[in-house]
PDB file of C-alpha atoms in Angstrom:
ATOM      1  CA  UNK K   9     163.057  -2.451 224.816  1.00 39.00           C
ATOM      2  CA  UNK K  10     160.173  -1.455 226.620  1.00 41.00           C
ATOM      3  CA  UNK K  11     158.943   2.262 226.217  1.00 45.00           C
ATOM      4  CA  UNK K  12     155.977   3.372 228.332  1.00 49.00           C
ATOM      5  CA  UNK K  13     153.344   6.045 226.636  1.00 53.00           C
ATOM      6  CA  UNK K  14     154.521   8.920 228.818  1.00 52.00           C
ATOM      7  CA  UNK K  15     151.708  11.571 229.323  1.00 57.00           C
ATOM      8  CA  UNK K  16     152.652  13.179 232.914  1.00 60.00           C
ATOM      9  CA  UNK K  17     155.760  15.016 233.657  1.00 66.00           C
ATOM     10  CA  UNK K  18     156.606  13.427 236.294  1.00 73.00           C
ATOM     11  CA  UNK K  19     156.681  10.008 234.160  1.00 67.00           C
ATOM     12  CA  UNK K  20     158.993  11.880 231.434  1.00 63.00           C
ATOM     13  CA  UNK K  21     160.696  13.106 233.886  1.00 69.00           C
ATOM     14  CA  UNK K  22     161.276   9.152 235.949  1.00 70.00           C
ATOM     15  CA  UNK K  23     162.217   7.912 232.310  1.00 64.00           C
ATOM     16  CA  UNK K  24     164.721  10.498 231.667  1.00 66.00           C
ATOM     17  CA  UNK K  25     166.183  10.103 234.768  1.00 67.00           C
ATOM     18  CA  UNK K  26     166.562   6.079 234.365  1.00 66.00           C
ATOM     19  CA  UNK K  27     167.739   6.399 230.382  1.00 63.00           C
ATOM     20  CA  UNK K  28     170.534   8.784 231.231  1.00 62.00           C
ATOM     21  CA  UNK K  29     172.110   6.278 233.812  1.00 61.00           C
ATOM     22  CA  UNK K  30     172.317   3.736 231.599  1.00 60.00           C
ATOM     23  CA  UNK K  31     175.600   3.102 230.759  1.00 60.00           C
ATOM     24  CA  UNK K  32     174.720   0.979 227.382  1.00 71.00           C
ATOM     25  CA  UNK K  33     171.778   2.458 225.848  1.00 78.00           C
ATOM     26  CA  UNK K  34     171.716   5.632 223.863  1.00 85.00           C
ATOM     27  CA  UNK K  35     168.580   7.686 223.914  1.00 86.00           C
ATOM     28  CA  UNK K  36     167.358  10.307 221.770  1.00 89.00           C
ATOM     29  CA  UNK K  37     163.948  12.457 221.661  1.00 88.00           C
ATOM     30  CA  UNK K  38     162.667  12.956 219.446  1.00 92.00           C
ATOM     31  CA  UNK K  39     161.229  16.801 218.520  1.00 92.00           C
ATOM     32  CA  UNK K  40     159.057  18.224 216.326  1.00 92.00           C
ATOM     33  CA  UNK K  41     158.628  21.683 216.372  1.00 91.00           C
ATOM     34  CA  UNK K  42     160.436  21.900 219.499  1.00 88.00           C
ATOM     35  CA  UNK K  43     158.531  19.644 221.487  1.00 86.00           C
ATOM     36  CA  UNK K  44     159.741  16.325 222.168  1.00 84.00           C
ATOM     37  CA  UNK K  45     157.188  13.768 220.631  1.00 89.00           C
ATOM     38  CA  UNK K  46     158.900  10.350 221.430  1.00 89.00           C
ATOM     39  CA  UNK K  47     162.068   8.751 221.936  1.00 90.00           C
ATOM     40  CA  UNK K  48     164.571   6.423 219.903  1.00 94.00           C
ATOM     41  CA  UNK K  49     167.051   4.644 221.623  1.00 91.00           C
ATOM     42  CA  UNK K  50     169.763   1.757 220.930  1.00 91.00           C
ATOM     43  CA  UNK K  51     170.385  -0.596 223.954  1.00 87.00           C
ATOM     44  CA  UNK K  52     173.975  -2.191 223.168  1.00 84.00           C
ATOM     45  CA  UNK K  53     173.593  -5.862 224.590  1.00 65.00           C
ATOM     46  CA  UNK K  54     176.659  -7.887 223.849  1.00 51.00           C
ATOM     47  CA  UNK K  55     178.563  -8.159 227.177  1.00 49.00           C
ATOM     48  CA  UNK K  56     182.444  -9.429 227.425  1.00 44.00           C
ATOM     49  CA  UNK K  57     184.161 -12.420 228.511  1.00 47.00           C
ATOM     50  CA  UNK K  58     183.675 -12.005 232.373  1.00 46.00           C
ATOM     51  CA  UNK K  59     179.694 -11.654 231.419  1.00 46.00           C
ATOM     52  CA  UNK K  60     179.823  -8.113 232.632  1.00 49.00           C
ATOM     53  CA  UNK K  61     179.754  -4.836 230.845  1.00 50.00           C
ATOM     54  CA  UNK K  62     182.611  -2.772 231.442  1.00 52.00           C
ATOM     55  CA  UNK K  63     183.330  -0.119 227.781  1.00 56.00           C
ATOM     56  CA  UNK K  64     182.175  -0.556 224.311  1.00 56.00           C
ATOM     57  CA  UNK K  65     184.946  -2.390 223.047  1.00 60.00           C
ATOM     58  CA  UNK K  66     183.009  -5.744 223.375  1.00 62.00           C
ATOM     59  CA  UNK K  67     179.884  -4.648 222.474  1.00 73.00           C
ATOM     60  CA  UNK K  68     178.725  -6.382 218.941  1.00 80.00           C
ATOM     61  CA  UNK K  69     175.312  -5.676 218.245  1.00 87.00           C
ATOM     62  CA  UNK K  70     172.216  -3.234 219.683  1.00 90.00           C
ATOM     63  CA  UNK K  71     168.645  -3.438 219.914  1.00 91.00           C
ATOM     64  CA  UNK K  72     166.456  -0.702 218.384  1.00 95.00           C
ATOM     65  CA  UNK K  73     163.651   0.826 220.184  1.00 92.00           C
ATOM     66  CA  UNK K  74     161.327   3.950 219.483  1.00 93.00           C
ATOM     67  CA  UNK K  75     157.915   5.415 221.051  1.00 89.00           C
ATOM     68  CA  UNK K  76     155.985   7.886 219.402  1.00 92.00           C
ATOM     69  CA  UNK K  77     153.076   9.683 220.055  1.00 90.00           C
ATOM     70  CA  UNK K  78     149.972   8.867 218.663  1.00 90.00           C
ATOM     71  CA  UNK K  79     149.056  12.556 216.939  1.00 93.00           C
ATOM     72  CA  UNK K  80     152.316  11.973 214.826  1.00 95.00           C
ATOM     73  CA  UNK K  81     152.355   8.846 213.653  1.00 93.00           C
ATOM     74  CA  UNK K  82     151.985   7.869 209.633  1.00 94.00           C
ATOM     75  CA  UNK K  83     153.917  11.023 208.759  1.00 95.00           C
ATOM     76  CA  UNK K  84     157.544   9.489 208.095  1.00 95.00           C
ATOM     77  CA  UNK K  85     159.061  10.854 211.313  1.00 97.00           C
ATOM     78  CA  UNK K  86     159.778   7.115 213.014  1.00 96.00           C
ATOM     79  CA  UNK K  87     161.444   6.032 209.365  1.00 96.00           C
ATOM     80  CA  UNK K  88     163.339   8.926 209.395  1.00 96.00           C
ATOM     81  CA  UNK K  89     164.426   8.576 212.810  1.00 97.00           C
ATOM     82  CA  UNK K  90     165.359   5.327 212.916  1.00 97.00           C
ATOM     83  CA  UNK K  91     167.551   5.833 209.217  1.00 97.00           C
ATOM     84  CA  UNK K  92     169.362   8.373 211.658  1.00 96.00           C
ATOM     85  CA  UNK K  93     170.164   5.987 214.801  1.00 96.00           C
ATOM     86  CA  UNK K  94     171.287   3.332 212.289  1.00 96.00           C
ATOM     87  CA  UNK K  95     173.670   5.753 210.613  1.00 95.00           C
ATOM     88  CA  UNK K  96     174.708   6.460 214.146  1.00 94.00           C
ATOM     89  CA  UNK K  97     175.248   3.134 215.711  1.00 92.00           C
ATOM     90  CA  UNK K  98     176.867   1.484 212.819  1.00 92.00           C
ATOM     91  CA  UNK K  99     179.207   5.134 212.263  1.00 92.00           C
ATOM     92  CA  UNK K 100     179.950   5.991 216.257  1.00 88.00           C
ATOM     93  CA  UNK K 101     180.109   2.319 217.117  1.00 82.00           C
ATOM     94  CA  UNK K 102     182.204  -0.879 216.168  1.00 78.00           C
ATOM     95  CA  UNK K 103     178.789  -3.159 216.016  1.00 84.00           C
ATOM     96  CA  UNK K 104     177.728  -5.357 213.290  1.00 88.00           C
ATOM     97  CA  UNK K 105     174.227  -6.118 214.018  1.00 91.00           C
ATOM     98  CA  UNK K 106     171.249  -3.519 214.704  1.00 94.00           C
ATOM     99  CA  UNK K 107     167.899  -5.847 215.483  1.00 94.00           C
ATOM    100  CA  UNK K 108     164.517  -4.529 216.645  1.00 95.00           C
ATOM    101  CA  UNK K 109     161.659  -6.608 217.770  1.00 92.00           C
ATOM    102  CA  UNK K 110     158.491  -5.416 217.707  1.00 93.00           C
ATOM    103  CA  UNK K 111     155.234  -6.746 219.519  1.00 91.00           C
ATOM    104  CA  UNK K 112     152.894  -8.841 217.296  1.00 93.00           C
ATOM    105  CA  UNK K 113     150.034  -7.335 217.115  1.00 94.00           C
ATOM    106  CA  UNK K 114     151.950  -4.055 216.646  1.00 93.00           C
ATOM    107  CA  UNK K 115     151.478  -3.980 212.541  1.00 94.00           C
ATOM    108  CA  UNK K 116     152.538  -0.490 211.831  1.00 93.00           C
ATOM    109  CA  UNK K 117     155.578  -0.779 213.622  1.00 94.00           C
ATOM    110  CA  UNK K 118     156.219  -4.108 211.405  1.00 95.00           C
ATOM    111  CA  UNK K 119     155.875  -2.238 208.222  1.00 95.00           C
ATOM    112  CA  UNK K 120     158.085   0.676 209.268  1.00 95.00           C
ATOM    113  CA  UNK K 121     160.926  -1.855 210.093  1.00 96.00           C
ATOM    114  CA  UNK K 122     160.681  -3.373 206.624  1.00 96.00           C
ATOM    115  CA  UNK K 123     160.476   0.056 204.959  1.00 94.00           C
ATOM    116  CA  UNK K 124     164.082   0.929 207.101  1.00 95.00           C
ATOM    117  CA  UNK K 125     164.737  -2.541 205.419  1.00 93.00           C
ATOM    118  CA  UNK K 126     164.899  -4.734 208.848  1.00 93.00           C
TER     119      UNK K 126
END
């Protein structure tokens, strides 16, 4: 999952508008102090027999993505986050597998996986 930095409205605004249409993919800001600081999102990517989404029931597992802006990072709110969307996908959902794949060079986001025991 690919999440762009978002600094201009009108980019927040284009990404909101494109995450809400999609049909598989649950996004979430997330806030602090009432000001939405990132996003968290699970993009369900099993398809059904016809290769072709068409309702959850064939969905089987979901890939975990998050953004978060720089002035908040190393204070627990991604961990926290992602123990929530977890909780979520595995509770709301009838999935069995909840992957994330971070970029290689992207260390911090490596560690926080293994601390939400990835």
């Amino acid at each position: 999952m690919n999440f762009q930095i978002l600094t201009l409205k009108k980019d927040a605004e284009n990404f909101i508008n494109i995450a809400s249409k999609e049909k598989f993919m649950k996004v979430f800001a997330i806030e602090v102090d009432n000001e939405a600081v990132g996003s968290i999102a699970l993009n369900f990517s099993q398809i059904n027999d016809k290769n072709n989404y068409n309702n959850y029931e064939n969905i089987e597992t979901a890939e975990l993505g998050y953004w978060l802006a720089e002035k908040h990072w190393n204070k627990g709110i991604i961990t926290l986050a992602i123990k929530d969307i977890v909780e979520y996908g595995f509770n709301d959902y009838e999935i069995n597998c909840i992957y994330a794949t971070p970029f290689k060079d992207n260390i911090a986001s490596q560690k926080v996986l293994k601390k939400s025991r990835f």
